[in-house]
Short mmCIF file of C-alpha atoms in Angstrom, two decimals:
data_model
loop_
_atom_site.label_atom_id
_atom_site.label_comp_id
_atom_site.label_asym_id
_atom_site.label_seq_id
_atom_site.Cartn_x
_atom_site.Cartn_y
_atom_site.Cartn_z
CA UNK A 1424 -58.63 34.26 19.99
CA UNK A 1425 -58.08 30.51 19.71
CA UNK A 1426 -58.44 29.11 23.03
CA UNK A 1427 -57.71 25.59 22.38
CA UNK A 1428 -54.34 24.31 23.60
CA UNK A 1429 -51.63 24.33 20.73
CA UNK A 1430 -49.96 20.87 22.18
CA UNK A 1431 -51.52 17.86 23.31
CA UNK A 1432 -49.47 15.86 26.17
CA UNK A 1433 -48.80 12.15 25.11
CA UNK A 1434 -50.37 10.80 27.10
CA UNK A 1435 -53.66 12.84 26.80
CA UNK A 1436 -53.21 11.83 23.27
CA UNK A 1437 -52.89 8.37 24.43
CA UNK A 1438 -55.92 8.55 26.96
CA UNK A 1439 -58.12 10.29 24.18
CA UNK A 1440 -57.30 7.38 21.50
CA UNK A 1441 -58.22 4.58 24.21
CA UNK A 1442 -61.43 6.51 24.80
CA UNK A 1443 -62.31 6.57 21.35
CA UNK A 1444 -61.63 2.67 20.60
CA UNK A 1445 -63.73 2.10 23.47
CA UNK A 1446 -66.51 4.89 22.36
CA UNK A 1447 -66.31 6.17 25.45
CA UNK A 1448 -67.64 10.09 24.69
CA UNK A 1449 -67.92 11.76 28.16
CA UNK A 1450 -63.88 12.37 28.89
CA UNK A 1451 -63.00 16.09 29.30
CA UNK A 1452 -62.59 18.19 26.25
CA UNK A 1453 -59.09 19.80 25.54
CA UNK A 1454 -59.92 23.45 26.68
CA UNK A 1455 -61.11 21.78 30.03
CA UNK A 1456 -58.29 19.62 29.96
CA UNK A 1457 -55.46 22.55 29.54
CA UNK A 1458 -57.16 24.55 32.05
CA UNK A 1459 -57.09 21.75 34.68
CA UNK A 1460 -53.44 21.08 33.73
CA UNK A 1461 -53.32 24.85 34.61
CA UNK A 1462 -54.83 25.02 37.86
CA UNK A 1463 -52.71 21.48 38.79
CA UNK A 1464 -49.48 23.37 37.49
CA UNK A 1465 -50.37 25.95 40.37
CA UNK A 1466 -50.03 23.14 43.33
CA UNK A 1467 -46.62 22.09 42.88
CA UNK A 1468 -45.84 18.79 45.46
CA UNK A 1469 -49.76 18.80 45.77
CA UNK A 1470 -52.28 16.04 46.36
CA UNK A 1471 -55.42 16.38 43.93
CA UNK A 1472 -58.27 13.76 44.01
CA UNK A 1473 -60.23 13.44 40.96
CA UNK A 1474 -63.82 11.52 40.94
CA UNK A 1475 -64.85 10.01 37.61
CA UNK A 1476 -61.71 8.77 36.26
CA UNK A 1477 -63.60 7.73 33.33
CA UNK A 1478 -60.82 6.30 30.91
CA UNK A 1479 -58.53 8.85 32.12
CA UNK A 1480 -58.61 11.57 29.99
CA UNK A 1481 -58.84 14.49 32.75
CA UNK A 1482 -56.13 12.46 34.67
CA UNK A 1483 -53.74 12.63 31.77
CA UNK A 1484 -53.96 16.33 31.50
CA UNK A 1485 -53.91 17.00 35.46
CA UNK A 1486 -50.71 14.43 35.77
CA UNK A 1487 -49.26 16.67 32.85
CA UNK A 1488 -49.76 19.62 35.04
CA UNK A 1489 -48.33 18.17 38.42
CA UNK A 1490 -44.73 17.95 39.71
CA UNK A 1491 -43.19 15.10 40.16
CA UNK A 1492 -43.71 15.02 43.89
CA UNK A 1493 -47.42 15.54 43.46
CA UNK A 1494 -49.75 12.52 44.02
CA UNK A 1495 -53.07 12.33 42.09
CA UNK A 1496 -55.76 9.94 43.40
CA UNK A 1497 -58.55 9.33 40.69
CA UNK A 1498 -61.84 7.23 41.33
CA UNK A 1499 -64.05 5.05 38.55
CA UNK A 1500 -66.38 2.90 39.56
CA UNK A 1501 -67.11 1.13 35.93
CA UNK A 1502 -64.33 -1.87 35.87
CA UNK A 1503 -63.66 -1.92 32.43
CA UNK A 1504 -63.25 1.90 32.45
CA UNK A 1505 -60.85 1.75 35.41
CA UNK A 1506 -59.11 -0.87 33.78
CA UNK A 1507 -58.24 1.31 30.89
CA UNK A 1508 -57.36 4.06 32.69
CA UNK A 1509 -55.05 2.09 34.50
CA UNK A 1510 -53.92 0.49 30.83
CA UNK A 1511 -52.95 4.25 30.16
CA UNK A 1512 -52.41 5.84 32.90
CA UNK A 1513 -50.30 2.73 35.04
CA UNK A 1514 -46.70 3.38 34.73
CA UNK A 1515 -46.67 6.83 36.15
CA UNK A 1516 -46.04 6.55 40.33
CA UNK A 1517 -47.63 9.75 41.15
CA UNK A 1518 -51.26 8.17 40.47
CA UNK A 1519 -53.67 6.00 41.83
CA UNK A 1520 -56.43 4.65 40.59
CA UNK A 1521 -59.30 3.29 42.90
CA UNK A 1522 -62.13 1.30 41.20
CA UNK A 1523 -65.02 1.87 43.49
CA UNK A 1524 -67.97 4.01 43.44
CA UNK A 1525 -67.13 7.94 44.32
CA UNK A 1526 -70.23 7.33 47.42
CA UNK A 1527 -68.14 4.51 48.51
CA UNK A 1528 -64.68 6.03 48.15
CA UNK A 1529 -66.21 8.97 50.36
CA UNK A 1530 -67.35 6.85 53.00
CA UNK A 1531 -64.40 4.96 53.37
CA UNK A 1532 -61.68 7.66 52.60
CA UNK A 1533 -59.48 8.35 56.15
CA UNK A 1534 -56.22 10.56 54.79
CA UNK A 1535 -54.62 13.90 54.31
CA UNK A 1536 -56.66 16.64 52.44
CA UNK A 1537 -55.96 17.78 48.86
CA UNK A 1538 -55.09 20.88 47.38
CA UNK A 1539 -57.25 20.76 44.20
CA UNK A 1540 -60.08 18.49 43.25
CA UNK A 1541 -61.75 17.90 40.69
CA UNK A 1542 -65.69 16.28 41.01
CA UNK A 1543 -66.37 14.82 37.26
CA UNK A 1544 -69.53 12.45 38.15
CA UNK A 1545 -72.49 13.38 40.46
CA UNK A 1546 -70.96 12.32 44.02
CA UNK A 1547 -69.14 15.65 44.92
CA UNK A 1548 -71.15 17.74 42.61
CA UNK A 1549 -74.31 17.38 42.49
CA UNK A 1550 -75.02 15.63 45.57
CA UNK A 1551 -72.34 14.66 48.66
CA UNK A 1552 -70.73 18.07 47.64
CA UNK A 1553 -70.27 18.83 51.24
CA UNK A 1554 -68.69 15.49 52.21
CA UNK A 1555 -65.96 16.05 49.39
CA UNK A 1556 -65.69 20.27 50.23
CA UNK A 1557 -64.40 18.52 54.03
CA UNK A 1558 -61.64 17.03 51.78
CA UNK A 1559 -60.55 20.33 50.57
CA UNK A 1560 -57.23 22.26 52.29
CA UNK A 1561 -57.60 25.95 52.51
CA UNK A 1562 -56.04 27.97 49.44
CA UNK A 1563 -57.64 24.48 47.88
CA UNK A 1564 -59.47 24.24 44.17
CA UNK A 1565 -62.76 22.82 43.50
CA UNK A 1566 -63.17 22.57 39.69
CA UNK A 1567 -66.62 20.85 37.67
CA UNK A 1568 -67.47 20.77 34.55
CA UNK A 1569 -70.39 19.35 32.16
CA UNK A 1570 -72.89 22.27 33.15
CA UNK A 1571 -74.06 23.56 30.00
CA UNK A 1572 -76.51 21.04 27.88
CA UNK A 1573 -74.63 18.23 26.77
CA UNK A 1574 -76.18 15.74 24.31
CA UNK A 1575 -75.39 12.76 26.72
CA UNK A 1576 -77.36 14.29 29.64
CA UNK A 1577 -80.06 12.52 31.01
CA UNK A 1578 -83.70 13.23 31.59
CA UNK A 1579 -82.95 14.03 35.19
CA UNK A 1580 -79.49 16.09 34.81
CA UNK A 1581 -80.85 19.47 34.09
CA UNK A 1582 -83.00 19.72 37.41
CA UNK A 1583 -79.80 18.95 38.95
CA UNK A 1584 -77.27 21.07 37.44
CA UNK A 1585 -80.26 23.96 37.60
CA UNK A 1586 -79.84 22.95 41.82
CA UNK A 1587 -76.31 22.90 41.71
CA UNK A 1588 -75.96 26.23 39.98
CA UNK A 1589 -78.32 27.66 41.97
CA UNK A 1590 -76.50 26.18 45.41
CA UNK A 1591 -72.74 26.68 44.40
CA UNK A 1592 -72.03 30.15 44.45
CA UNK A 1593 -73.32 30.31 47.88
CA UNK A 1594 -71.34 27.52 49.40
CA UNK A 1595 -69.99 28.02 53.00
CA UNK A 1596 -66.42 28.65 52.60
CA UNK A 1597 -65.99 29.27 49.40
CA UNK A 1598 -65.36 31.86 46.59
CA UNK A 1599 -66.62 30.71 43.27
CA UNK A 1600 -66.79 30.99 39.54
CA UNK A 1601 -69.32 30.15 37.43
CA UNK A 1602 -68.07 29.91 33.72
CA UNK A 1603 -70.63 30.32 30.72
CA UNK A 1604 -67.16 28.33 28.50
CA UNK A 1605 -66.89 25.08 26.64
CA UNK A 1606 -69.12 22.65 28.69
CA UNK A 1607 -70.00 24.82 31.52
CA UNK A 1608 -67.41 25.42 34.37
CA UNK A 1609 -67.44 26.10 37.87
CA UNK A 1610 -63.91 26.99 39.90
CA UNK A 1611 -63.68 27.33 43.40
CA UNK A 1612 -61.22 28.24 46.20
CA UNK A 1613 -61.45 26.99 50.26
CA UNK A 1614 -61.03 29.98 52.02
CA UNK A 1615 -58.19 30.64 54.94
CA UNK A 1616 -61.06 30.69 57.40
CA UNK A 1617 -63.62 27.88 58.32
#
């Protein structure tokens, strides 16, 4: 079976080239990407909150998986990064994009809860996971990736993703999925009850 996606959005397309002029090499891979368009496809009207916009490859895919009543807030804290995301990313009203660091964002962030997010840097993964989880509405997904080896990893990041993998599955009010598939997955749902 050939699980890559068959079509490319636009503006994925679009995202991926300004990643690539910029050498920017850490954006979500297409199999990631479909699936997230996937899960956002399943929370029509929904809010989703992605951290570590990068240059905005995962938000292209999510916003190609959203309805046009769904709002997408995405968080980069490198300025020229943001700045390119914004370059492709801009013109579409469902998103914005806050250039700040995720720890920051957290601290400050006083709004409604979202229905999927989606923790692509270590602030909500790896450490603050809680403080995001809070975020999270019940029937809510919590999607990761980057958990298998990665060539870009540094010294530090297997100790933590061996912590985080060990922690996860066990979080309070969730049900989760580990997935041993293209960079290492994890999916989980808030449960009705807290």
């Amino acid at each position: 079976m050939n699980d890559e996606p068959a079509v490319l959005p636009p503006l994925v397309v679009q995202a991926q080239k300004a990643a690539a002029d910029a050498g920017f090499v850490m954006s979500c891979t297409n199999r990631t990407g479909a699936l997230l368009r996937t899960l956002a496809a399943s929370k029509p009207n929904g809010r989703v909150l992605e951290l570590g916009t990068g240059v905005g490859v995962g938000s292209a895919w999510l916003l190609s998986g959203m309805t046009t009543n769904s709002q997408l807030i995405t968080v980069e804290a490198d300025r020229p990064m943001a700045a390119l995301a914004r370059g492709v990313l801009g013109d579409d009203a469902r998103i914005t994009v806050h250039t700040t660091d995720a720890d920051s964002w957290l601290d400050d962030y006083v709004g409604s809860g979202f229905d999927l997010v989606f923790a692509d840097c270590r602030p909500g993964k790896f450490r603050r996971r809680d403080d995001l989880l809070t975020l999270l509405l019940p029937g809510g997904l919590y999607i990761g990736d980057d958990l298998l080896p990665q060539p870009m990893w540094s010294a530090g990041q297997p100790t933590r993703v061996g912590q985080f993998l060990a922690e996860i599955p066990t979080q309070e009010g969730m049900h989760v999925t580990l997935l041993n598939w293209d960079s290492g997955l994890v999916i989980g749902a808030r449960t009705w009850q807290r």
